[in-house]
Coordinates of C-alpha atoms (C1' of nucleotides) in Angstrom, one line a residue:
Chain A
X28 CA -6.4 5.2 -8.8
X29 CA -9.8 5.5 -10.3
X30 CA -12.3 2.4 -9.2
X31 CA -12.2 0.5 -12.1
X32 CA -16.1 -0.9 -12.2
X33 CA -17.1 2.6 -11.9
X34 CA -14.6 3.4 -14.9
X35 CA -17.4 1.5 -17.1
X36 CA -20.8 2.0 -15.2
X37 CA -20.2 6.0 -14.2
X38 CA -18.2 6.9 -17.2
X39 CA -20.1 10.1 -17.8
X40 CA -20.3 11.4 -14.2
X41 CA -16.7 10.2 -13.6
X42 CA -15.2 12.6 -16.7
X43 CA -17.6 15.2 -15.6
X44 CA -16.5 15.5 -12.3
X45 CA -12.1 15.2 -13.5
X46 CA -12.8 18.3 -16.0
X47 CA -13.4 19.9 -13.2
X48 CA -9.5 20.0 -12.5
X49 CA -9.3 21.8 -15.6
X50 CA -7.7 21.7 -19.2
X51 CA -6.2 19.2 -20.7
X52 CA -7.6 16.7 -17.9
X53 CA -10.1 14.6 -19.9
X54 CA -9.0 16.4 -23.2
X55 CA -8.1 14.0 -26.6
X56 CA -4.5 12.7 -25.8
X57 CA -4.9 12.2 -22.2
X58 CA -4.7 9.6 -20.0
X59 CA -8.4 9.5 -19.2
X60 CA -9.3 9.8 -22.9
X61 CA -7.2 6.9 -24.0
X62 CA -8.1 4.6 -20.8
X63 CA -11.7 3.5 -22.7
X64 CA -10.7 2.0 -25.7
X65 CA -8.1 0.2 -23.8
X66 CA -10.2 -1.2 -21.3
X67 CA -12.5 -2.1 -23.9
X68 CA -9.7 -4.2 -25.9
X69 CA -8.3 -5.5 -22.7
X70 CA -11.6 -7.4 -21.5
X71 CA -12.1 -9.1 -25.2
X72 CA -8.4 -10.4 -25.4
X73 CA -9.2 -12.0 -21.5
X74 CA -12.7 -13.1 -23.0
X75 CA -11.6 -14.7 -25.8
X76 CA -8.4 -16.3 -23.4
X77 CA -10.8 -17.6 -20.9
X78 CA -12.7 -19.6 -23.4
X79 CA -8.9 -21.6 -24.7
X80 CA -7.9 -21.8 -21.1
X81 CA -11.5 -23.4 -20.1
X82 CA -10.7 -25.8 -22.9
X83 CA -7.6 -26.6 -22.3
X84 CA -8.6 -26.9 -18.7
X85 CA -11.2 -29.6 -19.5
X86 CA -8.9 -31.5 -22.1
X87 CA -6.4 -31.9 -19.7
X88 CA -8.4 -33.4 -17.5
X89 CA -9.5 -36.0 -19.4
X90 CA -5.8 -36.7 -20.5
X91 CA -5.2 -37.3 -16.8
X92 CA -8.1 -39.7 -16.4
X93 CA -7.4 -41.8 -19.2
X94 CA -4.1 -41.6 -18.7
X95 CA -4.9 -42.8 -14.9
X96 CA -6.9 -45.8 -16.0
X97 CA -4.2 -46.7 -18.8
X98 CA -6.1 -45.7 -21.8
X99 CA -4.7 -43.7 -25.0
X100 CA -4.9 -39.9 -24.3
X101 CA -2.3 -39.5 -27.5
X102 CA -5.3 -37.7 -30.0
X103 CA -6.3 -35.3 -26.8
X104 CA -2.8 -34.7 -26.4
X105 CA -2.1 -33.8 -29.8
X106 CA -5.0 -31.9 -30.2
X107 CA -4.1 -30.2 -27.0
X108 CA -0.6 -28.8 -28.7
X109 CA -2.1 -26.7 -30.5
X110 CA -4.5 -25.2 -28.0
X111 CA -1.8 -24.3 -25.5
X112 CA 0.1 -22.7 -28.6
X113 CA -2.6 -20.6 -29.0
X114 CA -3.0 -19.9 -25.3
X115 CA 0.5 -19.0 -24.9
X116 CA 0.0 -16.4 -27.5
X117 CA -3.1 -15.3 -26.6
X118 CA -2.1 -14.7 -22.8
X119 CA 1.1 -12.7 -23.7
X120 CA -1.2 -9.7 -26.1
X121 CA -4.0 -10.0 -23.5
X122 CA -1.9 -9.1 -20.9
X123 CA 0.2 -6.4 -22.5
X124 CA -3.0 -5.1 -23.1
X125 CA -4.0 -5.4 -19.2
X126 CA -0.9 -4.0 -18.4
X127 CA -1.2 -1.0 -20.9
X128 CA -4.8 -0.3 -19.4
X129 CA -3.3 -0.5 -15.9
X130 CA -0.4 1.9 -17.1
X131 CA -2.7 4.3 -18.0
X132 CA -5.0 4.2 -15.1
X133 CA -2.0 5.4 -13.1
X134 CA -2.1 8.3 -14.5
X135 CA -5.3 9.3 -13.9
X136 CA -5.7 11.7 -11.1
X137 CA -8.3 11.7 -8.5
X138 CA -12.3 12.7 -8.8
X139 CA -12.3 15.9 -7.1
X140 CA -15.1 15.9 -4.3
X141 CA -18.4 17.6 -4.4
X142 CA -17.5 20.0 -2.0
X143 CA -14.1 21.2 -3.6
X144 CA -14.3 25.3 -5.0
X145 CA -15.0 25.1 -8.7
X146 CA -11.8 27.5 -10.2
X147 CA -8.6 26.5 -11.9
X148 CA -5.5 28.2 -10.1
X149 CA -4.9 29.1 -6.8
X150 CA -6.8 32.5 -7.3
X151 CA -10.6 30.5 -6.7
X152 CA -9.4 29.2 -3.5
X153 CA -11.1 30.2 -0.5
X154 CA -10.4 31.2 2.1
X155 CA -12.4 29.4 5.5
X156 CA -11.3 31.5 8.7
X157 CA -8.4 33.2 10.2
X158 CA -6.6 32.7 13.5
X159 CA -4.5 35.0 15.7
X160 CA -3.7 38.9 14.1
X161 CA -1.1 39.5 11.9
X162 CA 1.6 41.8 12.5
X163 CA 2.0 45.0 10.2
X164 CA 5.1 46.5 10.9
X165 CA 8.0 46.0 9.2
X166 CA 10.0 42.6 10.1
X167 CA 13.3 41.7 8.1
X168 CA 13.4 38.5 6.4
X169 CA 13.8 35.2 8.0
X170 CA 17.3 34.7 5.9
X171 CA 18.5 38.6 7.3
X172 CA 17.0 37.5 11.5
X173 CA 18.7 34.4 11.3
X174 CA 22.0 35.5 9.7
X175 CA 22.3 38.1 12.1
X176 CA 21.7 35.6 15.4
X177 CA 24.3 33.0 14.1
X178 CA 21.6 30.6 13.4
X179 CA 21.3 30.4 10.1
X180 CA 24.2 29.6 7.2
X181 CA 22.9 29.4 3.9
X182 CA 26.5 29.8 2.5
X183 CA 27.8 27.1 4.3
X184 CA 24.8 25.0 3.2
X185 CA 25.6 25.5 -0.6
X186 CA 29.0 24.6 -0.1
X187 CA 28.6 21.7 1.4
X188 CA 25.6 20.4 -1.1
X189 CA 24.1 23.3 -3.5
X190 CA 21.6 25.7 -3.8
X191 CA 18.3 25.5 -1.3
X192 CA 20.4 23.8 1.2
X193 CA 21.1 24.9 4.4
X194 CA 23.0 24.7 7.5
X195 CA 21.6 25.7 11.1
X196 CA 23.2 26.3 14.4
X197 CA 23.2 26.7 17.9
X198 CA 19.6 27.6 18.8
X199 CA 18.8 27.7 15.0
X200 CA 19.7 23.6 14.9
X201 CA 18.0 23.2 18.7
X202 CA 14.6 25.1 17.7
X203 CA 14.4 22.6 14.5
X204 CA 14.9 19.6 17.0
X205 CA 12.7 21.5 19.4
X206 CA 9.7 22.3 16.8
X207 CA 10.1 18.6 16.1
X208 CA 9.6 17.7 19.6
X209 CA 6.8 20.0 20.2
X210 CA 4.6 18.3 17.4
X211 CA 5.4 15.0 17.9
X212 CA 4.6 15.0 21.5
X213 CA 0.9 16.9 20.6
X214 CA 0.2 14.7 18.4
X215 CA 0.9 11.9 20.2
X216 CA -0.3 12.4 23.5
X217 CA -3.1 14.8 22.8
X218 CA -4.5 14.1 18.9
X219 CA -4.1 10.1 19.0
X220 CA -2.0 9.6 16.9
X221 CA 0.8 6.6 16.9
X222 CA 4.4 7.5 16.7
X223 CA 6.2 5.8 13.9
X224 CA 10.0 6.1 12.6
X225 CA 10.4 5.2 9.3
X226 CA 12.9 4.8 6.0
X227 CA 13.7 8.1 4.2
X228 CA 14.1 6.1 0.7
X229 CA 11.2 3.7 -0.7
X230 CA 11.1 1.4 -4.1
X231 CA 9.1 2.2 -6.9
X232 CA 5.9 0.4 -5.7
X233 CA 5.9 2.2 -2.6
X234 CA 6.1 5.4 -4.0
X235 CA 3.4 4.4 -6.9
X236 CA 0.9 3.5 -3.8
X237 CA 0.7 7.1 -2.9
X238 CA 0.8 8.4 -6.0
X239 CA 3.9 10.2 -6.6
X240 CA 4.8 7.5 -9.5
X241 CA 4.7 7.1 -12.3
X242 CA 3.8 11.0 -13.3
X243 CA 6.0 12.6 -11.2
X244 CA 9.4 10.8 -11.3
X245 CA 11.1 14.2 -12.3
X246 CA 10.5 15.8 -8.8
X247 CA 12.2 13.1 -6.7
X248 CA 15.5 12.1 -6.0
X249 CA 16.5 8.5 -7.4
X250 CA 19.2 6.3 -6.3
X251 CA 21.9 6.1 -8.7
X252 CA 21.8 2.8 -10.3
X253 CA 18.8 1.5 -7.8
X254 CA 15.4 1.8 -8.3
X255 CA 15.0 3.4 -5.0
X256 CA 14.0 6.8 -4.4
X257 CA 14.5 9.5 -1.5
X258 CA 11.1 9.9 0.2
X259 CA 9.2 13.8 -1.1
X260 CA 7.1 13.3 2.4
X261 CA 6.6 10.8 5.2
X262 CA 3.2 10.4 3.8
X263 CA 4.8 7.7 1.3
X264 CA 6.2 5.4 4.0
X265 CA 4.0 5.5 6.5
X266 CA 0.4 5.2 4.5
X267 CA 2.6 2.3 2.6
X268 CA 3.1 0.5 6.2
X269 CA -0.2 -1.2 4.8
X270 CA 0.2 -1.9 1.6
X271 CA -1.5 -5.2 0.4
X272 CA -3.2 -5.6 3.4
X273 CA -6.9 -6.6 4.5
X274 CA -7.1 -4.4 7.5
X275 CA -9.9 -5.3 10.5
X276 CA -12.7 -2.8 10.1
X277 CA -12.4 -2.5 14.0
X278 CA -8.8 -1.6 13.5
X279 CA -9.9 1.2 11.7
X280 CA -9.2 4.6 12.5
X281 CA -5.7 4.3 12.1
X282 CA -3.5 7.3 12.8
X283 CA 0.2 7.6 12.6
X284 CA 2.2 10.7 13.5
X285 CA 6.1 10.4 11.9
X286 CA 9.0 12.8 11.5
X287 CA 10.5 12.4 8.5
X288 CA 13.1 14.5 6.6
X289 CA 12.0 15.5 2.6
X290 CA 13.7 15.8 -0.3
X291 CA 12.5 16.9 -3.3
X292 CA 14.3 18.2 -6.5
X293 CA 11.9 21.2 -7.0
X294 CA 12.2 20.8 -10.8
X295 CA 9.2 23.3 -11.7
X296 CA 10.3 26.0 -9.2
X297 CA 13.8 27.6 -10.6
X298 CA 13.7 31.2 -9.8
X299 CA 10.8 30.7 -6.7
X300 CA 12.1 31.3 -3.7
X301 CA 15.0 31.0 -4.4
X302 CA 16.4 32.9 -0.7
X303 CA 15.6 31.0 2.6
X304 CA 14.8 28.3 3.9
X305 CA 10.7 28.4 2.5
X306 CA 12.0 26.0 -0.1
X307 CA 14.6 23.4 0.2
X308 CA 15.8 20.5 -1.4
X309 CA 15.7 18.8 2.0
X310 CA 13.6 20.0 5.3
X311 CA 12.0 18.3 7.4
X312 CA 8.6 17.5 8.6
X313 CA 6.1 16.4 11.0
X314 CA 3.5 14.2 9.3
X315 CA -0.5 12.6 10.3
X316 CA -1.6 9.9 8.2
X317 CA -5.0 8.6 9.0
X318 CA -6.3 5.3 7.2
X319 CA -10.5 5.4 8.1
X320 CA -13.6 3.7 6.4
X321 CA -14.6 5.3 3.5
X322 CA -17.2 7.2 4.8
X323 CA -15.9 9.0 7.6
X324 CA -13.3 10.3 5.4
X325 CA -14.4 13.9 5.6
X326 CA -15.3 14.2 9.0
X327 CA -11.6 12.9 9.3
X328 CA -10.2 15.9 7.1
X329 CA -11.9 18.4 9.7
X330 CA -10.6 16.7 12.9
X331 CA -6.5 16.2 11.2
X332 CA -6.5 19.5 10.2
X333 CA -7.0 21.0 13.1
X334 CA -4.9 19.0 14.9
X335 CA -2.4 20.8 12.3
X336 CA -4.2 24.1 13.3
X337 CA -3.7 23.3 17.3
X338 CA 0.5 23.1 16.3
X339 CA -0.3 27.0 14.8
X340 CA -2.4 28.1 17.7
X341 CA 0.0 26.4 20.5
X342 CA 3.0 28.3 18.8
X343 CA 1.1 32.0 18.7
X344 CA 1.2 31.8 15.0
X345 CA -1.5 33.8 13.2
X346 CA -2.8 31.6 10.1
X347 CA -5.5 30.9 7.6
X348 CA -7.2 27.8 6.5
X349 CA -8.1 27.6 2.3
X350 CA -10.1 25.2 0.8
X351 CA -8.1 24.5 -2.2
X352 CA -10.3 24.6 -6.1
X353 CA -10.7 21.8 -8.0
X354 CA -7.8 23.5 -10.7
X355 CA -5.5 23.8 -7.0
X356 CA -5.7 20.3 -5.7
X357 CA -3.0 17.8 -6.1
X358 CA -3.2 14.7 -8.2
X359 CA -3.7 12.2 -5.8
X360 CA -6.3 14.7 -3.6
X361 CA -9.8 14.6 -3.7
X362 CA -9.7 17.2 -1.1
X363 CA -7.4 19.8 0.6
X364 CA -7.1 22.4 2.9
X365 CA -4.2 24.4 3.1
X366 CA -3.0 25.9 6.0
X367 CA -1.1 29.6 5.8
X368 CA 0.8 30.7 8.7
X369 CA 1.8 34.9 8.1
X370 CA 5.3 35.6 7.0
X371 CA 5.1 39.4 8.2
X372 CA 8.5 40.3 6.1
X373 CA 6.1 39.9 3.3
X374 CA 3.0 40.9 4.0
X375 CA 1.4 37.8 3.0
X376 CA 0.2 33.8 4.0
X377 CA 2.3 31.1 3.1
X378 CA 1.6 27.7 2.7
X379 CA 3.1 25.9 5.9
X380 CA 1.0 22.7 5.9
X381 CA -1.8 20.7 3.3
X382 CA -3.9 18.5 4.8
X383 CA -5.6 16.2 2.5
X384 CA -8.4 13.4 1.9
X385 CA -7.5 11.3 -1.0
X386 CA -10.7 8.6 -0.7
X387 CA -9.9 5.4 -1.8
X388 CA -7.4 6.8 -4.4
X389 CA -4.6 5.4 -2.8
X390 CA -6.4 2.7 -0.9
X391 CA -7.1 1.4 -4.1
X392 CA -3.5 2.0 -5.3
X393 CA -1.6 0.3 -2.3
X394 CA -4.0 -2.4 -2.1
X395 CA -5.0 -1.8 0.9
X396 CA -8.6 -2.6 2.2
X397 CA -10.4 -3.6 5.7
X398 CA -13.8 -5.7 5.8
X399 CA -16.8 -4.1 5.6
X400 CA -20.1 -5.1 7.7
X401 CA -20.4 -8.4 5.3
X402 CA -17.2 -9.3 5.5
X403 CA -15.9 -8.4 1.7
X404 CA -12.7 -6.3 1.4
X405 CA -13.0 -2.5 0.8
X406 CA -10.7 0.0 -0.1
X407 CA -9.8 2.1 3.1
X408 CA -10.1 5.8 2.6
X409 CA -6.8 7.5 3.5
X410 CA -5.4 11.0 4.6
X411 CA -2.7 12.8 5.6
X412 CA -1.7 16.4 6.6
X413 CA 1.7 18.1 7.3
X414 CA 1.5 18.5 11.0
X415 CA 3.8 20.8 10.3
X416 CA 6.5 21.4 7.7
X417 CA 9.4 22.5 10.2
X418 CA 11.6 24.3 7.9
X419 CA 8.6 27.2 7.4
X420 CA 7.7 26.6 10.5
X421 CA 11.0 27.7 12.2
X422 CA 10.8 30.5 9.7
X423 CA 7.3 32.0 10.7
X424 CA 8.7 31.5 14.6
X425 CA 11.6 33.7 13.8
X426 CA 10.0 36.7 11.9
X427 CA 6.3 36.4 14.1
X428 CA 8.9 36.5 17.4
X429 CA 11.0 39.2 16.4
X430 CA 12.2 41.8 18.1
X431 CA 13.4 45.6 17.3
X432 CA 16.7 44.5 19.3
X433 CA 17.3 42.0 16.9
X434 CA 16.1 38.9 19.3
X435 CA 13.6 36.5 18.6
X436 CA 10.6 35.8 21.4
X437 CA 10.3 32.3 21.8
X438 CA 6.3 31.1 22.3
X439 CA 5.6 29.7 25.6
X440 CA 4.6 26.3 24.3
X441 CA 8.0 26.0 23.2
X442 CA 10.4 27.0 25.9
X443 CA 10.5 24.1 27.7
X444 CA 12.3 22.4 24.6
X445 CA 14.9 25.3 24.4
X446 CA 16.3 24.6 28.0
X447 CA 13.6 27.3 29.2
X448 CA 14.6 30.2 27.2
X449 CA 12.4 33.1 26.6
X450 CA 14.4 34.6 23.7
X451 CA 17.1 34.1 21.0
X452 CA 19.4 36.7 21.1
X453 CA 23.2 37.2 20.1
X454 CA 25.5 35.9 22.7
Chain B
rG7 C1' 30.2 -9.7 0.8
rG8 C1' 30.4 -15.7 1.5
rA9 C1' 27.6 -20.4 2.8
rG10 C1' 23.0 -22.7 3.8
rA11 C1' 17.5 -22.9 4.5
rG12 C1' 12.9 -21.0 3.3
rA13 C1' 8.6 -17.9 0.9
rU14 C1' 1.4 -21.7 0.5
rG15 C1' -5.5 -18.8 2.3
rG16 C1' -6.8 -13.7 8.3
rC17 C1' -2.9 -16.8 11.1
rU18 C1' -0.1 -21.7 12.0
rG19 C1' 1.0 -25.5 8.7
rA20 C1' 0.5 -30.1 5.1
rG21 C1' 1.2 -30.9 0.1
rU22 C1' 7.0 -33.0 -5.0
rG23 C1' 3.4 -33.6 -12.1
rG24 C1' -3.2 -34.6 -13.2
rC25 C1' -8.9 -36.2 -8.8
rC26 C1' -5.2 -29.3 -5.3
rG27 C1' -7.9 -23.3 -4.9
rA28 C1' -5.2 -26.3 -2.0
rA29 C1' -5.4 -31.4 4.2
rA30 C1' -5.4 -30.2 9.3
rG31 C1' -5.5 -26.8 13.2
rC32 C1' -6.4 -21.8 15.0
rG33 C1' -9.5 -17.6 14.5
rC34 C1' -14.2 -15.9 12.8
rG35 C1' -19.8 -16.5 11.0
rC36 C1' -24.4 -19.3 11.5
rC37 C1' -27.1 -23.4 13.7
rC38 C1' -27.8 -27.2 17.4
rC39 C1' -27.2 -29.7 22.1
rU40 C1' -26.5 -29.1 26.9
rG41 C1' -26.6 -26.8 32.4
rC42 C1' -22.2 -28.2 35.8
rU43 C1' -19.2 -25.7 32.5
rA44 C1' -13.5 -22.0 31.9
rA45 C1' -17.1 -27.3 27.4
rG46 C1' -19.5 -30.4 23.2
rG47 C1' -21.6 -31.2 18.1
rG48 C1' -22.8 -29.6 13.0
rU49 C1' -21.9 -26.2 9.1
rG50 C1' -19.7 -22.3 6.5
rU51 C1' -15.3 -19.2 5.9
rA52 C1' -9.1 -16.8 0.2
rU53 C1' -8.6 -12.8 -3.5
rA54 C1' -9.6 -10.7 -8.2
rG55 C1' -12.1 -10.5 -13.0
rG56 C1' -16.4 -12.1 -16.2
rG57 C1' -21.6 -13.8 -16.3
rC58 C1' -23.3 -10.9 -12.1
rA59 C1' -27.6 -17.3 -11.3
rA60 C1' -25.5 -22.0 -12.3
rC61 C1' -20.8 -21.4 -13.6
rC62 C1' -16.1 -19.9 -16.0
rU63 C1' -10.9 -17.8 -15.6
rA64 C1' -6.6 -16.3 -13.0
rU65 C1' -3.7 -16.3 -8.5
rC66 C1' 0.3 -21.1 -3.7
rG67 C1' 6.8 -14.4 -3.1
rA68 C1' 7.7 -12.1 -8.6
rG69 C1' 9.0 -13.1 -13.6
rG70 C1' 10.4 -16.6 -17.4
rG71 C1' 10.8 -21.9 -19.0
rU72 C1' 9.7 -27.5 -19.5
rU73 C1' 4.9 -30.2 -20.2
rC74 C1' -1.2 -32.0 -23.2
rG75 C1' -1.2 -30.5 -17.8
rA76 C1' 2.9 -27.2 -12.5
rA77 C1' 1.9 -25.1 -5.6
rU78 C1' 4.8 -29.4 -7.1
rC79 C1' 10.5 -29.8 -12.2
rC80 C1' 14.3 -25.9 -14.3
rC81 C1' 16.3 -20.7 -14.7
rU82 C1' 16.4 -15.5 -13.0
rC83 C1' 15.1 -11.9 -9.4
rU84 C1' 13.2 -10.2 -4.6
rC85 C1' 12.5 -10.9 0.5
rU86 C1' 13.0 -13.6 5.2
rC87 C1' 15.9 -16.8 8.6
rU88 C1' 20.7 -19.2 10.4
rC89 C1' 26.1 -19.2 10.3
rC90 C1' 30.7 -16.5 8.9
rG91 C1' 32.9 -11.7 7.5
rC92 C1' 32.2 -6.4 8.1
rC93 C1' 30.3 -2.3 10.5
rA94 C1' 27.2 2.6 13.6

RNA sequence: GGAGAGAUGGCUGAGUGGCCGAAAGCGCGCCCCUGCUAAGGGUGUAUAGGGCAACCUAUCGAGGGUUCGAAUCCCUCUCUCUCCGCCA
């Protein structure tokens, strides 16, 4: 969330810099409009409770002396009644009032950075460089290669649960585990990052640490009857390993590599992709999470996206790295840079991972902070990045390695996971 | 799922109604002494908000209650540990 103190002393620059996201942002009737006068009515309520509670505070404490030395205390007592009356009332509207100004605060999204594209769809992103060349003759669709290998069974996938589910097999289900493999082991033994495992489902605090509560409820999955939720990305466990905790500033960079599986409901996105496996209900995914001081934040971005970029490059993938527009960026990001790998049965880039810097947003969110040089808790700047999404990933491997015979080429870096196989082809 | 125990500051751990934001130890900061040494002494050290200085307020797992007053008593919830059951 938004720093609060800077809510009241950079109110100006603050609502400057979130119109940038565009429309209805800082508009009347949103959250950011509305957060002032609550804020304002939130610290006079605690004002005006402070002074009763410092009374009654005092009072008491002469009731407890007399009473100590065996004096009356009866007309402080009585007189004291009253005052805890009206503290008890007072204490119940000032904090509806905090919580209503905390309530709303949580739905403010992040100050987009200096640096982000000015623009308000994906149309003013831009585009940074290009990798690897793109074929340009004509490949079938992921959905047709893998159909006609035996790999892929999207029908038996919407039996079993629905729509945007699916089924692999043979060497479709051993390149998912293999891609997995691949990543993991690059980012662990070559990018720095530590391995973690971690649950697929996470509470409502957990998932309001990283921001994907309480705006965006209708994209996950909840837990019938539990307030428990299945995990969109790993990004929501594993940055929420910290939560409420004072970090040591030497502990700091930390970076975490997971594999996780994702589910999200995909509420906005009827009729969008609606063949294939570029978006599922479930996939899975290889995630970097960094937690660094605040400063070092964008130097950070740089070096976790192109450890994401080394997964592209290692696999032979030609790809494209966009630096997303303020209107683009997601509500938690402050700054992102999406990474495009080419789907050549369409002609075009596709999203295949999002790295992001998110500040202290979330820091400040999850409550969690390191000490600074004088020793005072700060909010620790976070990030993360898909390192990559598996599911599109598999996809580009297929269509990038195909073949006129109808066989898939497997890259190099990744034979050693398939048993030593150069290609997929029908048995 | 059943029975019992517990949840206190960066950590360990006292504290059963007022003088407790909290003993002691560890760790850490600063200062001092000393040279025969894997040390000694002093002092400081929670978080958040307000004034932004003195100081005030809140917080002892969370929420509610009793009371003039709660870390301390009562209720509910969550989590942890032990035993039993069950299970991959």
């Amino acid at each position: 969330m938004i720093d609060r103190k800077a809510f009241r002393t950079d109110f100006d620059a603050m609502q400057t810099a979130l119109s940038r996201r565009g429309e209805g942002v800082v508009d009347a009737g949103s959250a950011w409009s509305r957060a002032k006068a609550l804020d304002v009515r939130q610290r006079e309520l605690k004002g005006e409770l402070e002074v009763l509670q410092s009374e009654r505070n005092r009072v008491s404490k002469v009731i407890g002396q007399k009473k100590g030395s065996g004096a009356d205390a009866s007309e402080e007592m009585a007189l004291m009644g009253e005052v805890s009356r009206q503290v008890k009332g007072l204490d119940a509207t000032a904090k509806e009032a905090e919580t209503e100004f905390s309530n709303i605060l949580l739905e403010i999204p992040n100050l987009p950075h200096d640096s982000v594209p000015d623009g308000s769809d994906e149309a003013a992103n831009v585009e940074l460089r290009k990798w690897g060349t793109p074929r340009e003759d004509e490949v079938p669709a992921h959905w047709d290669i893998g159909e006609a290998l035996g790999i892929l069974d999207f029908e038996a996938g919407a039996t079993l649960a629905g729509s945007r589910f699916s089924v692999l097999r043979g060497m479709g289900a051993r390149l998912e585990r293999a891609l997995m493999q691949l990543m993991l082991d690059m980012h662990a033994d070559k990018h720095g990052y530590e391995e973690v495992w971690v649950p697929a489902i996470a509470n409502r605090k957990t998932m309001t640490g990283t921001g994907q509560l309480p705006k965006f409820e209708d994209d996950l999955y909840k837990l019938e009857g539990e307030e428990l939720f299945l995990i969109p990305t790993a990004e929501v466990p594993v940055t929420n390993l910290y939560q409420d905790q004072i970090l040591d500033g030497a502990a700091l960079p930390i970076k975490h590599c997971a594999y996780t599986p994702c589910f999200r409901r995909e509420a906005g996105s009827a009729g969008r992709d609606v063949r294939g496996m570029i978006r599922q209900h479930q996939f899975d995914k290889v995630e970097l999470v960094q937690l660094v001081q605040p400063e070092h934040a964008l130097s950070a971005l740089h070096d976790l996206t192109a450890h994401a970029e080394a997964v592209l490059q290692a696999l032979e993938l030609p790809y494209r790295v966009v630096d997303l527009c303020a209107g683009d960026i997601g509500f938690s990001a402050q700054k992102t840079f999406d990474l495009e790998v080419w789907l050549p049965s369409q002609g075009i880039y596709r999203e295949i991972s999002s790295c992001s810097s998110f500040g202290q947003f979330q820091g400040r969110r999850a409550n969690i902070r390191f000490r600074g040089e004088d020793g005072k808790p700060v909010a620790v700047a976070t990030l993360n990045g898909s390192g990559l999404a598996i599911g599109r990933t598999l996809v580009a491997v297929l269509e990038n390695g195909w073949q006129a015979d109808g066989s898939v080429k497997i890259p190099v870096a990744l034979q050693s996971y398939l048993g030593g196989r150069e290609i997929i082809a029908n048995a």
